[in-house]
Amino acid sequence: MKSLIVADLHYNLRQFDWLLEVAPRYELVILAGDLLDLAGHADLDTQIVVVSKYLARLQELTKVVVCSGNHDADERNAADERVAAWLEEVRGPRTHADGEHLALANRLITICPWWDGPFTRQTLEDCLEAAPPRAERLWIWVHHLPPNRTAVSWTGHVHDGDEFLNDLIERFRPALVVSGHVHGAPFRRGGSWLARLATTDLVNPGRQLGGLPAFIELDLAAGTLAWTSLAGEERHELPGW
């Protein structure tokens, strides 16, 4: 099963158009957060309408997984924490979003919501605790922020990841965590699109401008990763897959 991973499109419609072009080549497209752009030229409500239409078109072409990022929050919950409520409306027969667990043969994908405080952080932890029995399945998380103090969280100056995620990885031991958020990690000295934390592999495709996003191809059957960007291409084999 071949999957495509992108993150941090930030309302770049040329890159969404590219996704529509290539989606039929893949059995799964993963969008690891920040589909919207809080600093964009279009207001957030307009962005939500447009991106929701793109997601609806994508699911006509392939299966879609999307997690929320910090730019995707459009409402506040009862605890006054920011949440991406609009993603509730994009779920469909082949579109899976925050809080869902997607079983694919001997793989289980958990879609982690972005958290903004104690309440939403507990929501994330509850989601992981409620995951179906995995038995021999390899567990994959999609979580917008990467774990902190890793090559995929390095900005070139500081680490900008989620320290709480480090604790969760140590506790639950997923096989792979797919993230974004730190746009320059793959392009900075000391950073990378690929890292490892204990027994967990970590990926972050990074962000680039223009019509072609940086992206990762994941072959779930073969256990291989291929990262493509303007900086070139790199490949990696996942141990134990």
PDB file of C-alpha atoms in Angstrom, residues 20-117:
ATOM      1  CA  LEU A  20      -5.518  16.294  -6.716  1.00  0.00           C
ATOM      2  CA  GLU A  21      -3.300  15.477  -9.697  1.00  0.00           C
ATOM      3  CA  VAL A  22      -1.197  12.828  -7.963  1.00  0.00           C
ATOM      4  CA  ALA A  23      -3.737  11.371  -5.495  1.00  0.00           C
ATOM      5  CA  PRO A  24      -4.892   8.563  -7.830  1.00  0.00           C
ATOM      6  CA  ARG A  25      -1.376   7.102  -7.684  1.00  0.00           C
ATOM      7  CA  TYR A  26      -1.734   6.426  -3.954  1.00  0.00           C
ATOM      8  CA  GLU A  27      -4.039   4.346  -1.808  1.00  0.00           C
ATOM      9  CA  LEU A  28      -3.764   6.837   1.043  1.00  0.00           C
ATOM     10  CA  VAL A  29      -2.960  10.545   1.358  1.00  0.00           C
ATOM     11  CA  ILE A  30      -1.915  11.838   4.799  1.00  0.00           C
ATOM     12  CA  LEU A  31      -2.085  15.554   5.598  1.00  0.00           C
ATOM     13  CA  ALA A  32      -0.259  16.203   8.860  1.00  0.00           C
ATOM     14  CA  GLY A  33      -1.859  19.486   9.883  1.00  0.00           C
ATOM     15  CA  ASP A  34      -1.825  23.214   9.096  1.00  0.00           C
ATOM     16  CA  LEU A  35      -4.001  23.076   6.029  1.00  0.00           C
ATOM     17  CA  LEU A  36      -5.069  26.666   6.751  1.00  0.00           C
ATOM     18  CA  ASP A  37      -2.977  29.814   7.203  1.00  0.00           C
ATOM     19  CA  LEU A  38      -3.789  32.216  10.019  1.00  0.00           C
ATOM     20  CA  ALA A  39      -1.632  34.863   8.328  1.00  0.00           C
ATOM     21  CA  GLY A  40      -3.128  34.244   4.896  1.00  0.00           C
ATOM     22  CA  HIS A  41      -4.693  36.772   2.555  1.00  0.00           C
ATOM     23  CA  ALA A  42      -8.102  35.066   2.764  1.00  0.00           C
ATOM     24  CA  ASP A  43     -10.186  35.069   5.950  1.00  0.00           C
ATOM     25  CA  LEU A  44     -10.388  31.807   7.873  1.00  0.00           C
ATOM     26  CA  ASP A  45     -14.032  31.073   6.993  1.00  0.00           C
ATOM     27  CA  THR A  46     -13.238  31.351   3.286  1.00  0.00           C
ATOM     28  CA  GLN A  47     -10.202  29.119   3.673  1.00  0.00           C
ATOM     29  CA  ILE A  48     -12.291  26.480   5.442  1.00  0.00           C
ATOM     30  CA  VAL A  49     -14.870  26.428   2.646  1.00  0.00           C
ATOM     31  CA  VAL A  50     -12.211  26.102  -0.046  1.00  0.00           C
ATOM     32  CA  VAL A  51     -10.080  23.483   1.727  1.00  0.00           C
ATOM     33  CA  SER A  52     -13.181  21.444   2.636  1.00  0.00           C
ATOM     34  CA  LYS A  53     -14.016  21.281  -1.065  1.00  0.00           C
ATOM     35  CA  TYR A  54     -10.490  20.091  -1.845  1.00  0.00           C
ATOM     36  CA  LEU A  55     -10.800  17.352   0.783  1.00  0.00           C
ATOM     37  CA  ALA A  56     -14.146  16.273  -0.644  1.00  0.00           C
ATOM     38  CA  ARG A  57     -12.569  15.976  -4.076  1.00  0.00           C
ATOM     39  CA  LEU A  58      -9.578  14.113  -2.672  1.00  0.00           C
ATOM     40  CA  GLN A  59     -11.739  11.413  -1.117  1.00  0.00           C
ATOM     41  CA  GLU A  60     -13.253  10.777  -4.528  1.00  0.00           C
ATOM     42  CA  LEU A  61      -9.753   9.804  -5.664  1.00  0.00           C
ATOM     43  CA  THR A  62      -8.304   7.974  -2.656  1.00  0.00           C
ATOM     44  CA  LYS A  63      -8.479   7.458   1.096  1.00  0.00           C
ATOM     45  CA  VAL A  64      -7.573  10.575   3.120  1.00  0.00           C
ATOM     46  CA  VAL A  65      -6.203  11.070   6.646  1.00  0.00           C
ATOM     47  CA  VAL A  66      -6.019  14.602   8.074  1.00  0.00           C
ATOM     48  CA  CYS A  67      -5.002  15.831  11.514  1.00  0.00           C
ATOM     49  CA  SER A  68      -5.379  19.342  12.885  1.00  0.00           C
ATOM     50  CA  GLY A  69      -2.518  21.769  13.388  1.00  0.00           C
ATOM     51  CA  ASN A  70      -2.200  25.054  15.233  1.00  0.00           C
ATOM     52  CA  HIS A  71      -3.236  27.041  12.138  1.00  0.00           C
ATOM     53  CA  ASP A  72      -6.409  24.966  11.738  1.00  0.00           C
ATOM     54  CA  ALA A  73      -8.208  26.024  14.928  1.00  0.00           C
ATOM     55  CA  ASP A  74     -11.409  27.964  14.218  1.00  0.00           C
ATOM     56  CA  GLU A  75     -13.305  27.767  17.542  1.00  0.00           C
ATOM     57  CA  ARG A  76     -12.814  27.580  21.297  1.00  0.00           C
ATOM     58  CA  ASN A  77     -14.199  24.738  23.381  1.00  0.00           C
ATOM     59  CA  ALA A  78     -15.803  24.941  26.840  1.00  0.00           C
ATOM     60  CA  ALA A  79     -12.329  25.071  28.403  1.00  0.00           C
ATOM     61  CA  ASP A  80     -11.485  28.105  26.232  1.00  0.00           C
ATOM     62  CA  GLU A  81      -8.926  26.085  24.266  1.00  0.00           C
ATOM     63  CA  ARG A  82      -8.631  26.422  20.500  1.00  0.00           C
ATOM     64  CA  VAL A  83      -9.917  23.497  18.409  1.00  0.00           C
ATOM     65  CA  ALA A  84     -10.384  22.717  14.722  1.00  0.00           C
ATOM     66  CA  ALA A  85     -14.150  22.196  14.851  1.00  0.00           C
ATOM     67  CA  TRP A  86     -14.493  22.453  11.066  1.00  0.00           C
ATOM     68  CA  LEU A  87     -12.713  19.119  10.585  1.00  0.00           C
ATOM     69  CA  GLU A  88     -15.778  17.403  12.037  1.00  0.00           C
ATOM     70  CA  GLU A  89     -17.617  18.392   8.865  1.00  0.00           C
ATOM     71  CA  VAL A  90     -15.070  16.983   6.420  1.00  0.00           C
ATOM     72  CA  ARG A  91     -15.308  13.381   7.609  1.00  0.00           C
ATOM     73  CA  GLY A  92     -16.664  11.080   4.960  1.00  0.00           C
ATOM     74  CA  PRO A  93     -16.585   7.487   3.738  1.00  0.00           C
ATOM     75  CA  ARG A  94     -12.915   7.879   2.833  1.00  0.00           C
ATOM     76  CA  THR A  95     -11.873  10.941   4.843  1.00  0.00           C
ATOM     77  CA  HIS A  96     -10.651  10.307   8.387  1.00  0.00           C
ATOM     78  CA  ALA A  97      -9.818  13.083  10.868  1.00  0.00           C
ATOM     79  CA  ASP A  98      -8.889  13.863  14.483  1.00  0.00           C
ATOM     80  CA  GLY A  99      -9.540  11.134  17.012  1.00  0.00           C
ATOM     81  CA  GLU A 100     -10.109   8.301  14.546  1.00  0.00           C
ATOM     82  CA  HIS A 101      -8.280   4.990  14.350  1.00  0.00           C
ATOM     83  CA  LEU A 102      -7.897   3.583  10.840  1.00  0.00           C
ATOM     84  CA  ALA A 103      -7.088  -0.127  10.494  1.00  0.00           C
ATOM     85  CA  LEU A 104      -5.245  -1.107   7.321  1.00  0.00           C
ATOM     86  CA  ALA A 105      -4.306  -4.793   7.173  1.00  0.00           C
ATOM     87  CA  ASN A 106      -1.538  -5.153   9.784  1.00  0.00           C
ATOM     88  CA  ARG A 107      -1.210  -1.390  10.305  1.00  0.00           C
ATOM     89  CA  LEU A 108      -3.190   0.888  12.633  1.00  0.00           C
ATOM     90  CA  ILE A 109      -3.193   4.644  12.018  1.00  0.00           C
ATOM     91  CA  THR A 110      -4.248   6.937  14.863  1.00  0.00           C
ATOM     92  CA  ILE A 111      -5.071  10.544  13.955  1.00  0.00           C
ATOM     93  CA  CYS A 112      -4.056  12.805  16.818  1.00  0.00           C
ATOM     94  CA  PRO A 113      -5.780  16.159  17.445  1.00  0.00           C
ATOM     95  CA  TRP A 114      -3.660  19.247  18.036  1.00  0.00           C
ATOM     96  CA  TRP A 115      -3.834  20.288  21.680  1.00  0.00           C
ATOM     97  CA  ASP A 116      -3.955  23.818  23.105  1.00  0.00           C
ATOM     98  CA  GLY A 117      -4.123  23.214  26.867  1.00  0.00           C
TER      99      GLY A 117
END
